[in-house]
Amino acid sequence: MAPSMISLAFFVLFIVGSANAQLSTNFYSSSCPKLSSTVKSTIQSAISKETRMGASILRLFFHDCFVNGCDGSILLDDTSSFTGEKNANPNRNSARGFEVIDNVKTAVEKACPGVVSCADILAIAAADSVAILGGPTWNVKLGRRDAKTASQSAANTAIPAPTSNLNTLTSMFSAVGLSTKDLVALSGAHTIGQARCTNFRARIYNETNIDTSFATKRKSKCPKASGSGDNNLAPLDLQTPSSFDNNYFKNLVNKKGLLHSDQQLFNGGSTNSIVSGYSTNPSSFSSDFAAAMIKMGDIKPLTGSNGEIRKNCRKRN
């Protein structure tokens, strides 16, 4: 190969590989050595007060990463001149935990002012939430910077809905570089947290691939008439709603998935075998979930001189 061709090949490799080149597990080791302990203690405190908060923080990270990458855009408040993502359909009246992220940011700013992005704080907080509730741990890659903008329209179209079928779920995950196995593993996040009646009403009253006694139990707190009890909550995992484990997959095998999108993963389609595997092999689920979370955290991060380090996670500097 001619010298010019070699240098060109290296240049191409550098460009392709550099998108996430600045994300590393030790990004703040010298600039903010107490970062890990500071975030964890604040998240631990929040989950001690309300167990559900762990699931809410994890969901914030999902909803951030699926909309133009993991850039902290979901944390931005609307203003008279700026429309953020908080009032997009998947987030309005359901995304929560913003105050907890504010508390983490305040604590981190005391430890090392102006150094750590809100996007990275959310990534660490999500990992801590999983670990505190008994799930796997992983080394969070860091070095993201915060978006100066957000997109309500992208949030409306990029985040999978609870009514999604398997084809839609597969294509939406594929659009952000996540495989079918990643889809199933990450859906296992529904081993914790709760859903509103309005998001599972159609499933418990209209669908047939559902355990009868399970449907009856859910109907007791979710009336058939729309507008009645819309915000009543039910656990996504009936067995152990506060523990990060593989019972979510056991539920799917037994036709006890709460959301339509959940049960789609075990409904005679291509993902049945993955669900079956996770239902009997919790360590396989744990390792695949951790790997998929790292992969999701790599979606289009802002690095280098892109974006900013917000002083306040709710607003641009």
C-alpha positions as a Markdown table, in Angstrom:
| # | Residue | x | y | z |
|---|---|---|---|---|
| 1 | Met | 0.0 | 0.0 | 0.0 |
| 2 | Ala | 1.3 | 3.5 | -0.9 |
| 3 | Pro | 2.3 | 5.8 | 2.0 |
| 4 | Ser | -0.5 | 8.1 | 1.1 |
| 5 | Met | -3.0 | 5.2 | 1.2 |
| 6 | Ile | -1.7 | 4.1 | 4.6 |
| 7 | Ser | -2.1 | 7.6 | 6.1 |
| 8 | Leu | -5.6 | 7.8 | 4.5 |
| 9 | Ala | -6.5 | 4.5 | 6.1 |
| 10 | Phe | -5.3 | 5.7 | 9.5 |
| 11 | Phe | -7.2 | 8.9 | 9.1 |
| 12 | Val | -10.4 | 7.0 | 8.3 |
| 13 | Leu | -9.9 | 4.7 | 11.3 |
| 14 | Phe | -9.3 | 7.8 | 13.5 |
| 15 | Ile | -12.5 | 9.5 | 12.3 |
| 16 | Val | -14.6 | 6.4 | 12.7 |
| 17 | Gly | -13.2 | 5.5 | 16.1 |
| 18 | Ser | -13.0 | 9.0 | 17.5 |
| 19 | Ala | -16.8 | 9.6 | 18.1 |
| 20 | Asn | -16.5 | 7.9 | 21.5 |
| 21 | Ala | -12.7 | 8.2 | 21.9 |
| 22 | Gln | -13.0 | 10.7 | 24.7 |
| 23 | Leu | -15.3 | 8.6 | 26.8 |
| 24 | Ser | -13.4 | 6.6 | 29.4 |
| 25 | Thr | -14.0 | 5.1 | 32.8 |
| 26 | Asn | -11.3 | 7.2 | 34.4 |
| 27 | Phe | -12.2 | 10.6 | 32.7 |
| 28 | Tyr | -12.6 | 12.4 | 36.1 |
| 29 | Ser | -10.0 | 10.5 | 38.1 |
| 30 | Ser | -7.8 | 13.6 | 38.6 |
| 31 | Ser | -10.4 | 16.4 | 38.1 |
| 32 | Cys | -13.1 | 15.0 | 40.4 |
| 33 | Pro | -11.7 | 12.1 | 42.4 |
| 34 | Lys | -14.8 | 12.0 | 44.8 |
| 35 | Leu | -17.3 | 11.9 | 42.0 |
| 36 | Ser | -18.3 | 8.2 | 42.4 |
| 37 | Ser | -18.9 | 8.4 | 46.1 |
| 38 | Thr | -20.7 | 11.7 | 45.9 |
| 39 | Val | -23.2 | 10.5 | 43.3 |
| 40 | Lys | -23.8 | 7.2 | 45.0 |
| 41 | Ser | -24.5 | 8.6 | 48.5 |
| 42 | Thr | -27.1 | 11.0 | 47.0 |
| 43 | Ile | -28.8 | 8.3 | 45.0 |
| 44 | Gln | -28.7 | 5.9 | 47.9 |
| 45 | Ser | -30.5 | 8.5 | 50.0 |
| 46 | Ala | -33.1 | 9.1 | 47.4 |
| 47 | Ile | -33.9 | 5.4 | 46.9 |
| 48 | Ser | -34.0 | 5.0 | 50.7 |
| 49 | Lys | -36.8 | 7.5 | 50.8 |
| 50 | Glu | -38.6 | 6.1 | 47.8 |
| 51 | Thr | -37.6 | 2.8 | 46.2 |
| 52 | Arg | -39.4 | 3.6 | 43.0 |
| 53 | Met | -36.9 | 6.4 | 42.4 |
| 54 | Gly | -34.3 | 4.0 | 41.2 |
| 55 | Ala | -36.5 | 3.0 | 38.3 |
| 56 | Ser | -37.3 | 6.6 | 37.6 |
| 57 | Ile | -33.7 | 7.6 | 37.3 |
| 58 | Leu | -32.9 | 4.6 | 35.1 |
| 59 | Arg | -35.8 | 5.6 | 32.8 |
| 60 | Leu | -34.5 | 9.2 | 32.6 |
| 61 | Phe | -31.3 | 7.8 | 31.2 |
| 62 | Phe | -33.1 | 5.7 | 28.6 |
| 63 | His | -35.2 | 8.6 | 27.5 |
| 64 | Asp | -32.2 | 10.9 | 27.3 |
| 65 | Cys | -30.0 | 8.5 | 25.2 |
| 66 | Phe | -32.8 | 7.6 | 22.7 |
| 67 | Val | -33.3 | 11.3 | 21.8 |
| 68 | Asn | -30.2 | 12.6 | 19.9 |
| 69 | Gly | -27.8 | 10.7 | 22.2 |
| 70 | Cys | -26.9 | 10.7 | 25.9 |
| 71 | Asp | -26.5 | 14.5 | 26.2 |
| 72 | Gly | -28.6 | 15.5 | 29.2 |
| 73 | Ser | -31.2 | 17.1 | 26.9 |
| 74 | Ile | -34.1 | 15.6 | 28.9 |
| 75 | Leu | -33.1 | 17.6 | 31.9 |
| 76 | Leu | -33.7 | 21.0 | 30.3 |
| 77 | Asp | -36.8 | 22.9 | 31.5 |
| 78 | Asp | -39.1 | 24.7 | 29.0 |
| 79 | Thr | -38.8 | 28.4 | 28.9 |
| 80 | Ser | -40.7 | 31.2 | 27.1 |
| 81 | Ser | -38.2 | 30.9 | 24.3 |
| 82 | Phe | -37.2 | 27.2 | 24.5 |
| 83 | Thr | -39.2 | 24.0 | 24.2 |
| 84 | Gly | -37.5 | 21.0 | 25.8 |
| 85 | Glu | -38.4 | 17.3 | 26.0 |
| 86 | Lys | -40.1 | 17.1 | 29.4 |
| 87 | Asn | -43.6 | 17.7 | 27.9 |
| 88 | Ala | -43.1 | 15.2 | 25.0 |
| 89 | Asn | -45.7 | 12.4 | 25.0 |
| 90 | Pro | -43.4 | 9.8 | 26.5 |
| 91 | Asn | -42.3 | 12.1 | 29.3 |
| 92 | Arg | -45.3 | 14.3 | 30.2 |
| 93 | Asn | -46.7 | 13.4 | 33.6 |
| 94 | Ser | -44.4 | 10.4 | 33.8 |
| 95 | Ala | -40.7 | 11.3 | 33.6 |
| 96 | Arg | -39.6 | 11.9 | 37.2 |
| 97 | Gly | -36.5 | 12.2 | 39.3 |
| 98 | Phe | -35.4 | 15.6 | 38.1 |
| 99 | Glu | -35.1 | 16.9 | 41.7 |
| 100 | Val | -32.8 | 14.0 | 42.5 |
| 101 | Ile | -30.5 | 14.8 | 39.7 |
| 102 | Asp | -30.5 | 18.4 | 40.8 |
| 103 | Asn | -29.4 | 17.2 | 44.3 |
| 104 | Val | -26.6 | 15.1 | 42.8 |
| 105 | Lys | -25.5 | 18.1 | 40.7 |
| 106 | Thr | -25.4 | 20.3 | 43.7 |
| 107 | Ala | -23.3 | 17.8 | 45.7 |
| 108 | Val | -20.9 | 17.3 | 42.7 |
| 109 | Glu | -20.5 | 21.0 | 42.2 |
| 110 | Lys | -19.4 | 21.4 | 45.8 |
| 111 | Ala | -16.8 | 18.6 | 45.3 |
| 112 | Cys | -15.5 | 19.9 | 41.9 |
| 113 | Pro | -17.2 | 23.0 | 40.5 |
| 114 | Gly | -17.8 | 23.2 | 36.7 |
| 115 | Val | -16.2 | 19.9 | 35.9 |
| 116 | Val | -18.8 | 17.2 | 35.6 |
| 117 | Ser | -21.6 | 17.3 | 33.0 |
| 118 | Cys | -25.2 | 16.6 | 33.8 |
| 119 | Ala | -25.2 | 13.9 | 31.1 |
| 120 | Asp | -22.5 | 12.0 | 32.9 |
| 121 | Ile | -24.2 | 12.5 | 36.3 |
| 122 | Leu | -27.3 | 10.9 | 34.8 |
| 123 | Ala | -25.3 | 8.0 | 33.4 |
| 124 | Ile | -23.6 | 7.3 | 36.8 |
| 125 | Ala | -26.9 | 7.8 | 38.7 |
| 126 | Ala | -28.6 | 5.2 | 36.5 |
| 127 | Ala | -25.8 | 2.6 | 37.1 |
| 128 | Asp | -26.0 | 3.3 | 40.8 |
| 129 | Ser | -29.7 | 2.9 | 40.9 |
| 130 | Val | -29.4 | -0.6 | 39.3 |
| 131 | Ala | -26.7 | -1.6 | 41.7 |
| 132 | Ile | -28.5 | -0.3 | 44.8 |
| 133 | Leu | -31.6 | -2.3 | 43.9 |
| 134 | Gly | -29.6 | -5.6 | 43.5 |
| 135 | Gly | -28.7 | -5.5 | 39.9 |
| 136 | Pro | -25.4 | -5.8 | 38.0 |
| 137 | Thr | -22.6 | -3.2 | 38.2 |
| 138 | Trp | -20.5 | -1.9 | 35.3 |
| 139 | Asn | -17.7 | 0.7 | 34.8 |
| 140 | Val | -19.5 | 3.7 | 33.4 |
| 141 | Lys | -17.7 | 5.4 | 30.6 |
| 142 | Leu | -17.6 | 9.2 | 31.1 |
| 143 | Gly | -16.6 | 12.4 | 29.3 |
| 144 | Arg | -19.9 | 13.4 | 27.9 |
| 145 | Arg | -20.8 | 17.1 | 27.6 |
| 146 | Asp | -24.3 | 18.7 | 27.9 |
| 147 | Ala | -26.5 | 19.6 | 25.0 |
| 148 | Lys | -27.4 | 23.3 | 24.6 |
| 149 | Thr | -30.6 | 22.2 | 22.9 |
| 150 | Ala | -33.3 | 19.6 | 23.0 |
| 151 | Ser | -36.0 | 18.3 | 20.7 |
| 152 | Gln | -39.6 | 17.6 | 21.8 |
| 153 | Ser | -40.4 | 16.3 | 18.3 |
| 154 | Ala | -37.5 | 13.8 | 18.4 |
| 155 | Ala | -38.7 | 12.7 | 21.9 |
| 156 | Asn | -42.2 | 12.1 | 20.5 |
| 157 | Thr | -40.9 | 9.9 | 17.7 |
| 158 | Ala | -37.7 | 8.2 | 19.0 |
| 159 | Ile | -38.8 | 6.8 | 22.4 |
| 160 | Pro | -40.6 | 3.4 | 22.1 |
| 161 | Ala | -44.2 | 3.5 | 23.3 |
| 162 | Pro | -45.9 | 0.9 | 25.5 |
| 163 | Thr | -48.2 | 0.1 | 22.6 |
| 164 | Ser | -45.3 | -0.8 | 20.3 |
| 165 | Asn | -45.2 | -4.2 | 18.6 |
| 166 | Leu | -42.0 | -6.2 | 18.2 |
| 167 | Asn | -41.1 | -4.9 | 14.7 |
| 168 | Thr | -41.4 | -1.4 | 15.9 |
| 169 | Leu | -39.3 | -2.0 | 19.0 |
| 170 | Thr | -36.7 | -3.8 | 17.0 |
| 171 | Ser | -36.4 | -1.0 | 14.4 |
| 172 | Met | -36.4 | 1.8 | 17.0 |
| 173 | Phe | -33.6 | 0.1 | 18.9 |
| 174 | Ser | -31.7 | -0.6 | 15.7 |
| 175 | Ala | -32.0 | 3.1 | 14.8 |
| 176 | Val | -29.8 | 4.0 | 17.7 |
| 177 | Gly | -27.3 | 1.1 | 17.1 |
| 178 | Leu | -28.8 | -1.4 | 19.6 |
| 179 | Ser | -29.4 | -5.1 | 18.6 |
| 180 | Thr | -32.4 | -7.3 | 19.2 |
| 181 | Lys | -30.5 | -8.9 | 22.1 |
| 182 | Asp | -29.9 | -5.4 | 23.5 |
| 183 | Leu | -33.6 | -4.7 | 23.2 |
| 184 | Val | -34.6 | -7.7 | 25.3 |
| 185 | Ala | -31.8 | -7.2 | 27.9 |
| 186 | Leu | -32.6 | -3.5 | 28.3 |
| 187 | Ser | -36.4 | -4.2 | 28.5 |
| 188 | Gly | -35.4 | -6.2 | 31.6 |
| 189 | Ala | -35.2 | -2.7 | 33.3 |
| 190 | His | -38.9 | -3.3 | 33.8 |
| 191 | Thr | -38.0 | -5.7 | 36.6 |
| 192 | Ile | -38.3 | -2.5 | 38.7 |
| 193 | Gly | -40.7 | 0.5 | 38.6 |
| 194 | Gln | -44.3 | 1.0 | 37.9 |
| 195 | Ala | -46.6 | 2.0 | 35.1 |
| 196 | Arg | -49.8 | 4.0 | 34.9 |
| 197 | Cys | -53.2 | 2.5 | 34.2 |
| 198 | Thr | -53.5 | 4.5 | 31.0 |
| 199 | Asn | -50.5 | 2.6 | 29.6 |
| 200 | Phe | -51.7 | -0.9 | 30.3 |
| 201 | Arg | -55.5 | -0.6 | 30.2 |
| 202 | Ala | -55.9 | -1.8 | 26.6 |
| 203 | Arg | -53.7 | -4.8 | 27.3 |
| 204 | Ile | -55.7 | -6.0 | 30.4 |
| 205 | Tyr | -59.1 | -5.5 | 28.8 |
| 206 | Asn | -58.6 | -6.3 | 25.1 |
| 207 | Glu | -55.7 | -8.8 | 24.7 |
| 208 | Thr | -55.8 | -12.6 | 24.8 |
| 209 | Asn | -52.1 | -13.4 | 25.4 |
| 210 | Ile | -52.5 | -12.6 | 29.0 |
| 211 | Asp | -52.9 | -14.7 | 32.2 |
| 212 | Thr | -56.5 | -14.4 | 33.2 |
| 213 | Ser | -55.9 | -14.1 | 37.0 |
| 214 | Phe | -53.2 | -11.5 | 36.3 |
| 215 | Ala | -55.5 | -9.4 | 34.2 |
| 216 | Thr | -58.3 | -9.6 | 36.8 |
| 217 | Lys | -55.9 | -8.4 | 39.5 |
| 218 | Arg | -54.8 | -5.5 | 37.4 |
| 219 | Lys | -58.4 | -4.5 | 36.5 |
| 220 | Ser | -59.2 | -4.0 | 40.2 |
| 221 | Lys | -57.1 | -0.8 | 40.2 |
| 222 | Cys | -57.5 | 0.2 | 36.5 |
| 223 | Pro | -61.1 | 0.8 | 35.5 |
| 224 | Lys | -62.1 | 0.1 | 31.9 |
| 225 | Ala | -63.4 | 3.6 | 31.2 |
| 226 | Ser | -60.8 | 6.0 | 30.0 |
| 227 | Gly | -60.3 | 9.0 | 32.3 |
| 228 | Ser | -61.1 | 6.9 | 35.4 |
| 229 | Gly | -58.0 | 6.0 | 37.4 |
| 230 | Asp | -55.6 | 6.9 | 34.5 |
| 231 | Asn | -52.8 | 7.6 | 36.9 |
| 232 | Asn | -53.3 | 4.6 | 39.2 |
| 233 | Leu | -50.0 | 2.6 | 39.3 |
| 234 | Ala | -49.1 | -1.1 | 39.0 |
| 235 | Pro | -45.7 | -2.7 | 39.3 |
| 236 | Leu | -44.1 | -3.7 | 36.0 |
| 237 | Asp | -42.9 | -6.9 | 37.8 |
| 238 | Leu | -45.6 | -8.3 | 40.0 |
| 239 | Gln | -43.1 | -10.7 | 41.8 |
| 240 | Thr | -40.3 | -8.5 | 43.1 |
| 241 | Pro | -41.1 | -4.9 | 42.0 |
| 242 | Ser | -38.3 | -3.4 | 44.1 |
| 243 | Ser | -35.5 | -5.9 | 43.2 |
| 244 | Phe | -33.5 | -5.9 | 40.1 |
| 245 | Asp | -33.7 | -9.5 | 39.1 |
| 246 | Asn | -34.8 | -11.8 | 36.2 |
| 247 | Asn | -38.5 | -12.2 | 37.3 |
| 248 | Tyr | -39.6 | -9.8 | 34.6 |
| 249 | Phe | -38.7 | -12.6 | 32.1 |
| 250 | Lys | -40.4 | -15.3 | 34.1 |
| 251 | Asn | -43.5 | -13.1 | 34.0 |
| 252 | Leu | -43.4 | -12.8 | 30.2 |
| 253 | Val | -43.1 | -16.6 | 29.9 |
| 254 | Asn | -46.2 | -16.9 | 32.0 |
| 255 | Lys | -48.1 | -14.2 | 30.0 |
| 256 | Lys | -47.9 | -11.7 | 32.9 |
| 257 | Gly | -46.2 | -8.8 | 31.1 |
| 258 | Leu | -47.9 | -5.6 | 32.1 |
| 259 | Leu | -47.4 | -3.6 | 29.0 |
| 260 | His | -48.2 | -4.6 | 25.4 |
| 261 | Ser | -44.6 | -3.9 | 24.5 |
| 262 | Asp | -43.4 | -6.2 | 27.3 |
| 263 | Gln | -45.4 | -9.2 | 26.2 |
| 264 | Gln | -44.4 | -8.6 | 22.6 |
| 265 | Leu | -41.0 | -10.0 | 23.5 |
| 266 | Phe | -42.5 | -13.4 | 24.3 |
| 267 | Asn | -45.4 | -13.8 | 21.9 |
| 268 | Gly | -44.2 | -16.4 | 19.4 |
| 269 | Gly | -41.6 | -14.1 | 17.7 |
| 270 | Ser | -37.9 | -14.0 | 17.2 |
| 271 | Thr | -37.2 | -12.9 | 20.7 |
| 272 | Asn | -38.9 | -15.8 | 22.5 |
| 273 | Ser | -35.6 | -17.7 | 22.9 |
| 274 | Ile | -33.8 | -14.8 | 24.4 |
| 275 | Val | -36.5 | -14.2 | 26.9 |
| 276 | Ser | -36.6 | -18.0 | 27.8 |
| 277 | Gly | -32.8 | -17.9 | 28.3 |
| 278 | Tyr | -32.9 | -14.9 | 30.7 |
| 279 | Ser | -35.8 | -16.4 | 32.6 |
| 280 | Thr | -33.7 | -19.4 | 33.6 |
| 281 | Asn | -30.3 | -17.8 | 33.6 |
| 282 | Pro | -30.1 | -14.7 | 35.7 |
| 283 | Ser | -26.4 | -14.3 | 35.4 |
| 284 | Ser | -26.7 | -14.2 | 31.6 |
| 285 | Phe | -29.3 | -11.4 | 31.9 |
| 286 | Ser | -27.1 | -9.5 | 34.3 |
| 287 | Ser | -24.1 | -9.6 | 32.1 |
| 288 | Asp | -26.0 | -8.8 | 28.9 |
| 289 | Phe | -27.9 | -5.9 | 30.6 |
| 290 | Ala | -24.6 | -4.3 | 31.8 |
| 291 | Ala | -23.1 | -4.7 | 28.3 |
| 292 | Ala | -26.2 | -3.1 | 26.7 |
| 293 | Met | -26.2 | -0.2 | 29.2 |
| 294 | Ile | -22.6 | 0.6 | 28.3 |
| 295 | Lys | -23.5 | 0.4 | 24.6 |
| 296 | Met | -26.5 | 2.6 | 25.1 |
| 297 | Gly | -24.3 | 5.1 | 27.0 |
| 298 | Asp | -22.2 | 5.4 | 23.8 |
| 299 | Ile | -25.0 | 6.7 | 21.7 |
| 300 | Lys | -23.8 | 10.0 | 20.1 |
| 301 | Pro | -22.1 | 11.6 | 23.1 |
| 302 | Leu | -21.0 | 15.2 | 22.9 |
| 303 | Thr | -17.3 | 15.3 | 23.6 |
| 304 | Gly | -14.3 | 17.6 | 23.3 |
| 305 | Ser | -15.4 | 21.2 | 22.7 |
| 306 | Asn | -19.0 | 20.3 | 21.7 |
| 307 | Gly | -21.8 | 21.2 | 24.1 |
| 308 | Glu | -21.0 | 22.6 | 27.5 |
| 309 | Ile | -20.8 | 21.7 | 31.2 |
| 310 | Arg | -24.0 | 23.0 | 32.6 |
| 311 | Lys | -23.9 | 24.8 | 36.0 |
| 312 | Asn | -27.6 | 23.9 | 36.5 |
| 313 | Cys | -29.0 | 20.8 | 34.8 |
| 314 | Arg | -32.3 | 22.5 | 34.0 |
| 315 | Lys | -31.0 | 25.3 | 31.9 |
| 316 | Arg | -28.2 | 26.2 | 29.5 |
| 317 | Asn | -25.4 | 28.3 | 30.8 |
